[in-house]
Structures are given as structure tokens and as C-alpha cells.
Amino acid sequence: MTTSTATTPTSTDADAALKAKHRGMWGLGDYPAVAVDLIPDLGRVLVDACAVGAGQRVLDVAAGTGNAAIPAVRAGADVVAADLTPELLEAGARLAEQALTAAERERLNWREADAEALPFEDASFDTVLSCVGVMFAPHHQRSADEMLRVCRPGGSIGLLSWTPGGFIGRLFATMKPYMAPPPAGVQPPPLWGSVEHVQELLGDGVGELSAHTATVRVDRFADGAAFRDYFKAAYGPTIAAYRGLADDAERTADLDREMAELADRHTVDGSMDWEYLLVTARRR
């Protein structure tokens, strides 16, 4: 296992500040616990859909703690797990110590990198994928163009993203009125869960595009209040939303209520089904 750090190129001071804000947001709370507690199998779903196998060179974009990178290594691939937030990479390396053999860890490289300016050569990967990761990069077309650029012709692109109409998409819609407006040009993350949006982003750079929606069952929370309290403590975007309210007790209470009500509407017998879009495509 090797770890390296790349300096992220930025076009403007405003862009650099935005990336620093995103890096800091995902360092809040305990996203490694969220990934392990709630969606531990999603990465394997994506890896299987992309038919990752021995001898392939794979890039996991916005890899977080390696939800997809670790099962890709288990499938026999040589993997680069790239993410903007070093705290997530460090947590991923600790998880890999537990989940992978020493020989497998030699095939996994953790790399600090911006999804919108990947520090890799053109056509250098057989498979480029992202599991609920690249969708949170602020400029969608830049990220899509970078994923296409580093994937070899005939290689695979794989994306697993929360849908706008599913639970996580509705969570972001619920939090939106309580957050500062994003800078011009920044698009909402759940748009990546729309097949039309992904088709537009990838354009004629891909062929054989396949897409379908599915759900992951989350059964950790007895009710909406339990979900709200967990996300307030562990999930970076939710923590950032509450911090933005500062000492406004009334708005804080309103967001508390709306988040609990949203989760209650989606909870049946202690379980929720979170909808995602799975896209696979072949690089032209």
C-alpha cells in the first residue's frame, strides 16, 4: 500500500476556496462510519456491474474511504483510490489494513486528487468508476470530462449515484433552504442520479450506456429522530447545514423537524430503502 499527495490545480482563487470548503465539509463528522454502517455493499455492486477483474487498472474517483476501491482490489485489479479529502483517504487506508491481505494492499494506491483535475495521463485506466462520490464535485461537466479523459478507449465507466427523487435526493432538497446558495455554476449532486443528465455529461464519449435504478436497504434507525441525530453528528453536508444556522434556534428547530419528518415518511418497520442510479458505459 502506498500513499501519495498531489497538488490540485485550480483556475481561480474562488475555485480554490470552493474546493477547500468541500474538502473541509467531508472532513466533518464521521463519514467513514456512515459508509461502513449504512452502505457497505454499494461499492461491490458497482464493481460487479463494471465486471472488474484481474489485471485491470482501475481508478475510483472521489473514492472516500474506498467503498468501491477495496472490492475492486479483491476482484484482482490494480486500483488508485483518489479523493479530495485526506482524512477520508487515511480512514480508507486503515480499513484496507483490516479488509485486505498484505499482497492485496500492494495493489491499492491512495491518492489525494481533485475529481475536476485528475493528475493522471490520458487513457491510463481500464475502468473509471465512482460510488456516490463524483456526484458531489461542484462542476459536473468538468468531472465527467476528466473521467472520460483518463479512461482508455474501450474501457468502462461506472457510476452509482443517489437519485433526485430517492431518500438522499430528498434529504438534500430538505436541507437546501437552510444553506447558503452555492456559487454560480455549481450543480446539485443528485442530478447525477438522473440518466438524462449523465447521458448529457458523457455525450458521445461513450457507447453501450446502460442505466437502471435500484435501492439499498438501511435498517439502522428506529425512527426519523434517530436518523436525524445520526446525520447531525456524522454526515458532513448535514453538519455544515446546521453550522450555517449558527444561533438561530427557530430555524434549527425547523430543520430538526423537517429532517425527522422526511425520514419518518420513508421508514417502514424500522427500514428505509434509498434509491440510486447505476450507470455503466463503454468509452469510445
Tab-separated table of N, CA, C and O in Angstrom, residues 98-168:
chain	number	residue	atom	x	y	z
A	98	GLN	N	-7.468	-3.826	7.543
A	98	GLN	CA	-8.309	-4.874	8.123
A	98	GLN	C	-8.920	-5.782	7.067
A	98	GLN	O	-9.117	-6.975	7.306
A	99	ALA	N	-9.216	-5.202	5.886
A	99	ALA	CA	-10.012	-5.932	4.899
A	99	ALA	C	-9.184	-6.688	3.867
A	99	ALA	O	-9.681	-7.640	3.256
A	100	LEU	N	-7.930	-6.272	3.649
A	100	LEU	CA	-7.130	-6.829	2.570
A	100	LEU	C	-5.872	-7.492	3.107
A	100	LEU	O	-5.358	-7.131	4.171
A	101	THR	N	-5.364	-8.438	2.362
A	101	THR	CA	-4.083	-9.046	2.694
A	101	THR	C	-2.959	-8.073	2.335
A	101	THR	O	-3.168	-7.089	1.610
A	102	ALA	N	-1.778	-8.363	2.823
A	102	ALA	CA	-0.629	-7.514	2.506
A	102	ALA	C	-0.391	-7.451	1.004
A	102	ALA	O	-0.093	-6.384	0.446
A	103	ALA	N	-0.531	-8.578	0.334
A	103	ALA	CA	-0.332	-8.601	-1.124
A	103	ALA	C	-1.389	-7.762	-1.827
A	103	ALA	O	-1.090	-7.056	-2.805
A	104	GLU	N	-2.622	-7.833	-1.361
A	104	GLU	CA	-3.679	-7.021	-1.974
A	104	GLU	C	-3.431	-5.534	-1.756
A	104	GLU	O	-3.658	-4.721	-2.662
A	105	ARG	N	-2.972	-5.166	-0.571
A	105	ARG	CA	-2.720	-3.749	-0.292
A	105	ARG	C	-1.633	-3.170	-1.187
A	105	ARG	O	-1.618	-1.960	-1.448
A	106	GLU	N	-0.750	-4.007	-1.685
A	106	GLU	CA	0.278	-3.529	-2.609
A	106	GLU	C	-0.336	-3.079	-3.936
A	106	GLU	O	0.298	-2.332	-4.691
A	107	ARG	N	-1.537	-3.532	-4.218
A	107	ARG	CA	-2.208	-3.152	-5.469
A	107	ARG	C	-3.199	-1.999	-5.280
A	107	ARG	O	-4.002	-1.729	-6.166
A	108	LEU	N	-3.116	-1.318	-4.137
A	108	LEU	CA	-4.031	-0.214	-3.848
A	108	LEU	C	-3.228	1.034	-3.493
A	108	LEU	O	-2.471	1.051	-2.520
A	109	ASN	N	-3.401	2.077	-4.282
A	109	ASN	CA	-2.689	3.339	-4.097
A	109	ASN	C	-3.693	4.431	-3.732
A	109	ASN	O	-4.632	4.698	-4.486
A	110	TRP	N	-3.525	5.040	-2.561
A	110	TRP	CA	-4.388	6.135	-2.111
A	110	TRP	C	-3.783	7.457	-2.584
A	110	TRP	O	-2.631	7.752	-2.279
A	111	ARG	N	-4.583	8.253	-3.299
A	111	ARG	CA	-4.047	9.467	-3.938
A	111	ARG	C	-4.953	10.662	-3.687
A	111	ARG	O	-6.136	10.629	-4.026
A	112	GLU	N	-4.413	11.710	-3.093
A	112	GLU	CA	-5.186	12.945	-2.937
A	112	GLU	C	-5.293	13.624	-4.295
A	112	GLU	O	-4.276	13.925	-4.934
A	113	ALA	N	-6.517	13.875	-4.753
A	113	ALA	CA	-6.703	14.425	-6.094
A	113	ALA	C	-8.093	15.019	-6.230
A	113	ALA	O	-9.055	14.559	-5.607
A	114	ASP	N	-8.196	16.023	-7.065
A	114	ASP	CA	-9.449	16.710	-7.372
A	114	ASP	C	-10.124	16.013	-8.550
A	114	ASP	O	-9.509	15.841	-9.609
A	115	ALA	N	-11.380	15.629	-8.391
A	115	ALA	CA	-12.109	14.952	-9.470
A	115	ALA	C	-12.221	15.816	-10.720
A	115	ALA	O	-12.399	15.294	-11.822
A	116	GLU	N	-12.102	17.130	-10.568
A	116	GLU	CA	-12.223	18.037	-11.702
A	116	GLU	C	-10.882	18.331	-12.367
A	116	GLU	O	-10.829	19.051	-13.367
A	117	ALA	N	-9.804	17.805	-11.836
A	117	ALA	CA	-8.469	18.000	-12.411
A	117	ALA	C	-7.604	16.806	-12.018
A	117	ALA	O	-6.666	16.921	-11.238
A	118	LEU	N	-7.922	15.644	-12.550
A	118	LEU	CA	-7.250	14.409	-12.151
A	118	LEU	C	-5.791	14.403	-12.605
A	118	LEU	O	-5.505	14.693	-13.777
A	119	PRO	N	-4.866	14.068	-11.715
A	119	PRO	CA	-3.434	14.109	-12.053
A	119	PRO	C	-2.942	12.814	-12.702
A	119	PRO	O	-1.934	12.234	-12.283
A	120	PHE	N	-3.648	12.366	-13.737
A	120	PHE	CA	-3.305	11.123	-14.407
A	120	PHE	C	-3.270	11.352	-15.913
A	120	PHE	O	-3.964	12.231	-16.444
A	121	GLU	N	-2.501	10.536	-16.602
A	121	GLU	CA	-2.356	10.674	-18.040
A	121	GLU	C	-3.619	10.224	-18.770
A	121	GLU	O	-4.433	9.465	-18.242
A	122	ASP	N	-3.773	10.705	-19.982
A	122	ASP	CA	-4.897	10.302	-20.820
A	122	ASP	C	-4.895	8.785	-21.005
A	122	ASP	O	-3.830	8.159	-21.145
A	123	ALA	N	-6.098	8.210	-21.016
A	123	ALA	CA	-6.284	6.794	-21.361
A	123	ALA	C	-5.438	5.856	-20.512
A	123	ALA	O	-4.935	4.842	-20.993
A	124	SER	N	-5.274	6.186	-19.229
A	124	SER	CA	-4.372	5.396	-18.389
A	124	SER	C	-5.067	4.347	-17.535
A	124	SER	O	-4.390	3.604	-16.812
A	125	PHE	N	-6.402	4.234	-17.615
A	125	PHE	CA	-7.135	3.259	-16.808
A	125	PHE	C	-8.087	2.444	-17.679
A	125	PHE	O	-8.685	2.952	-18.625
A	126	ASP	N	-8.232	1.164	-17.311
A	126	ASP	CA	-9.190	0.291	-17.999
A	126	ASP	C	-10.615	0.560	-17.538
A	126	ASP	O	-11.560	0.423	-18.315
A	127	THR	N	-10.779	0.880	-16.259
A	127	THR	CA	-12.095	1.158	-15.684
A	127	THR	C	-11.985	2.390	-14.799
A	127	THR	O	-11.070	2.492	-13.974
A	128	VAL	N	-12.926	3.313	-14.977
A	128	VAL	CA	-13.019	4.506	-14.134
A	128	VAL	C	-14.406	4.505	-13.524
A	128	VAL	O	-15.407	4.460	-14.247
A	129	LEU	N	-14.474	4.524	-12.205
A	129	LEU	CA	-15.773	4.409	-11.549
A	129	LEU	C	-15.875	5.349	-10.362
A	129	LEU	O	-14.882	5.899	-9.892
A	130	SER	N	-17.094	5.535	-9.882
A	130	SER	CA	-17.315	6.358	-8.693
A	130	SER	C	-18.620	5.939	-8.041
A	130	SER	O	-19.664	5.868	-8.693
A	131	CYS	N	-18.543	5.674	-6.742
A	131	CYS	CA	-19.703	5.227	-5.964
A	131	CYS	C	-20.122	6.343	-5.013
A	131	CYS	O	-19.400	6.632	-4.057
A	132	VAL	N	-21.245	6.971	-5.283
A	132	VAL	CA	-21.763	8.141	-4.546
A	132	VAL	C	-20.618	9.066	-4.140
A	132	VAL	O	-20.519	9.498	-2.996
A	133	GLY	N	-19.765	9.376	-5.116
A	133	GLY	CA	-18.595	10.195	-4.856
A	133	GLY	C	-18.493	11.385	-5.776
A	133	GLY	O	-18.640	12.537	-5.359
A	134	VAL	N	-18.259	11.125	-7.074
A	134	VAL	CA	-18.068	12.221	-8.022
A	134	VAL	C	-19.308	13.106	-8.105
A	134	VAL	O	-19.216	14.285	-8.466
A	135	MET	N	-20.456	12.586	-7.743
A	135	MET	CA	-21.680	13.377	-7.790
A	135	MET	C	-21.585	14.618	-6.900
A	135	MET	O	-22.316	15.591	-7.116
A	136	PHE	N	-20.678	14.623	-5.915
A	136	PHE	CA	-20.555	15.753	-5.003
A	136	PHE	C	-19.496	16.762	-5.448
A	136	PHE	O	-19.323	17.796	-4.789
A	137	ALA	N	-18.792	16.494	-6.539
A	137	ALA	CA	-17.900	17.510	-7.096
A	137	ALA	C	-18.763	18.651	-7.636
A	137	ALA	O	-19.824	18.415	-8.225
A	138	PRO	N	-18.353	19.903	-7.456
A	138	PRO	CA	-19.263	21.015	-7.743
A	138	PRO	C	-19.596	21.239	-9.213
A	138	PRO	O	-20.708	21.649	-9.538
A	139	HIS	N	-18.627	20.967	-10.105
A	139	HIS	CA	-18.854	21.246	-11.530
A	139	HIS	C	-18.944	19.911	-12.287
A	139	HIS	O	-17.933	19.249	-12.526
A	140	HIS	N	-20.149	19.533	-12.637
A	140	HIS	CA	-20.394	18.190	-13.148
A	140	HIS	C	-19.671	17.913	-14.457
A	140	HIS	O	-19.095	16.830	-14.636
A	141	GLN	N	-19.713	18.855	-15.394
A	141	GLN	CA	-19.118	18.574	-16.698
A	141	GLN	C	-17.610	18.417	-16.596
A	141	GLN	O	-17.014	17.563	-17.263
A	142	ARG	N	-16.972	19.208	-15.754
A	142	ARG	CA	-15.516	19.068	-15.576
A	142	ARG	C	-15.169	17.661	-15.100
A	142	ARG	O	-14.230	17.030	-15.598
A	143	SER	N	-15.927	17.176	-14.119
A	143	SER	CA	-15.639	15.844	-13.572
A	143	SER	C	-15.881	14.763	-14.608
A	143	SER	O	-15.083	13.827	-14.739
A	144	ALA	N	-16.992	14.878	-15.335
A	144	ALA	CA	-17.291	13.880	-16.362
A	144	ALA	C	-16.215	13.877	-17.442
A	144	ALA	O	-15.766	12.809	-17.891
A	145	ASP	N	-15.784	15.062	-17.855
A	145	ASP	CA	-14.740	15.143	-18.883
A	145	ASP	C	-13.437	14.500	-18.403
A	145	ASP	O	-12.737	13.837	-19.176
A	146	GLU	N	-13.111	14.683	-17.130
A	146	GLU	CA	-11.895	14.093	-16.589
A	146	GLU	C	-11.989	12.570	-16.519
A	146	GLU	O	-11.024	11.862	-16.829
A	147	MET	N	-13.149	12.059	-16.124
A	147	MET	CA	-13.319	10.606	-16.096
A	147	MET	C	-13.165	10.022	-17.491
A	147	MET	O	-12.520	8.979	-17.671
A	148	LEU	N	-13.734	10.691	-18.479
A	148	LEU	CA	-13.597	10.228	-19.854
A	148	LEU	C	-12.146	10.303	-20.324
A	148	LEU	O	-11.636	9.391	-20.979
A	149	ARG	N	-11.475	11.380	-19.990
A	149	ARG	CA	-10.097	11.587	-20.454
A	149	ARG	C	-9.159	10.486	-19.990
A	149	ARG	O	-8.308	10.011	-20.758
A	150	VAL	N	-9.289	10.069	-18.730
A	150	VAL	CA	-8.317	9.112	-18.184
A	150	VAL	C	-8.695	7.662	-18.461
A	150	VAL	O	-7.917	6.756	-18.160
A	151	CYS	N	-9.868	7.418	-19.034
A	151	CYS	CA	-10.295	6.052	-19.384
A	151	CYS	C	-9.849	5.727	-20.801
A	151	CYS	O	-10.047	6.522	-21.725
A	152	ARG	N	-9.278	4.572	-20.983
A	152	ARG	CA	-8.809	4.180	-22.316
A	152	ARG	C	-9.981	3.901	-23.246
A	152	ARG	O	-11.072	3.511	-22.799
A	153	PRO	N	-9.803	4.057	-24.552
A	153	PRO	CA	-10.847	3.664	-25.496
A	153	PRO	C	-11.196	2.180	-25.316
A	153	PRO	O	-10.316	1.328	-25.197
A	154	GLY	N	-12.478	1.896	-25.249
A	154	GLY	CA	-12.932	0.537	-24.997
A	154	GLY	C	-13.039	0.187	-23.537
A	154	GLY	O	-13.547	-0.883	-23.182
A	155	GLY	N	-12.557	1.075	-22.658
A	155	GLY	CA	-12.650	0.842	-21.223
A	155	GLY	C	-14.035	1.144	-20.684
A	155	GLY	O	-14.936	1.583	-21.409
A	156	SER	N	-14.210	0.920	-19.398
A	156	SER	CA	-15.526	1.052	-18.771
A	156	SER	C	-15.598	2.288	-17.876
A	156	SER	O	-14.640	2.616	-17.175
A	157	ILE	N	-16.762	2.923	-17.907
A	157	ILE	CA	-17.114	3.990	-16.980
A	157	ILE	C	-18.260	3.461	-16.121
A	157	ILE	O	-19.247	2.931	-16.656
A	158	GLY	N	-18.153	3.593	-14.808
A	158	GLY	CA	-19.222	3.127	-13.934
A	158	GLY	C	-19.564	4.175	-12.883
A	158	GLY	O	-18.668	4.729	-12.241
A	159	LEU	N	-20.854	4.444	-12.719
A	159	LEU	CA	-21.311	5.477	-11.785
A	159	LEU	C	-22.482	4.962	-10.970
A	159	LEU	O	-23.436	4.389	-11.516
A	160	LEU	N	-22.415	5.168	-9.658
A	160	LEU	CA	-23.541	4.862	-8.793
A	160	LEU	C	-23.835	6.137	-7.995
A	160	LEU	O	-22.957	6.628	-7.270
A	161	SER	N	-25.047	6.684	-8.183
A	161	SER	CA	-25.379	7.998	-7.626
A	161	SER	C	-26.778	7.979	-7.019
A	161	SER	O	-27.687	7.310	-7.527
A	162	TRP	N	-26.967	8.754	-5.949
A	162	TRP	CA	-28.303	8.914	-5.373
A	162	TRP	C	-29.200	9.657	-6.339
A	162	TRP	O	-28.773	10.601	-7.006
A	163	THR	N	-30.459	9.250	-6.436
A	163	THR	CA	-31.393	9.878	-7.368
A	163	THR	C	-32.049	11.109	-6.748
A	163	THR	O	-32.187	11.205	-5.527
A	164	PRO	N	-32.505	12.046	-7.576
A	164	PRO	CA	-33.188	13.232	-7.044
A	164	PRO	C	-34.462	12.896	-6.275
A	164	PRO	O	-34.780	13.549	-5.279
A	165	GLY	N	-35.196	11.873	-6.733
A	165	GLY	CA	-36.459	11.536	-6.089
A	165	GLY	C	-36.351	10.529	-4.974
A	165	GLY	O	-37.346	10.265	-4.274
A	166	GLY	N	-35.155	9.953	-4.774
A	166	GLY	CA	-34.965	8.997	-3.695
A	166	GLY	C	-34.714	9.700	-2.375
A	166	GLY	O	-34.697	10.937	-2.285
A	167	PHE	N	-34.485	8.914	-1.339
A	167	PHE	CA	-34.398	9.495	0.000
A	167	PHE	C	-33.270	10.507	0.136
A	167	PHE	O	-33.474	11.614	0.664
A	168	ILE	N	-32.058	10.179	-0.324
A	168	ILE	CA	-30.941	11.107	-0.153
A	168	ILE	C	-31.137	12.353	-1.012
A	168	ILE	O	-30.810	13.473	-0.601
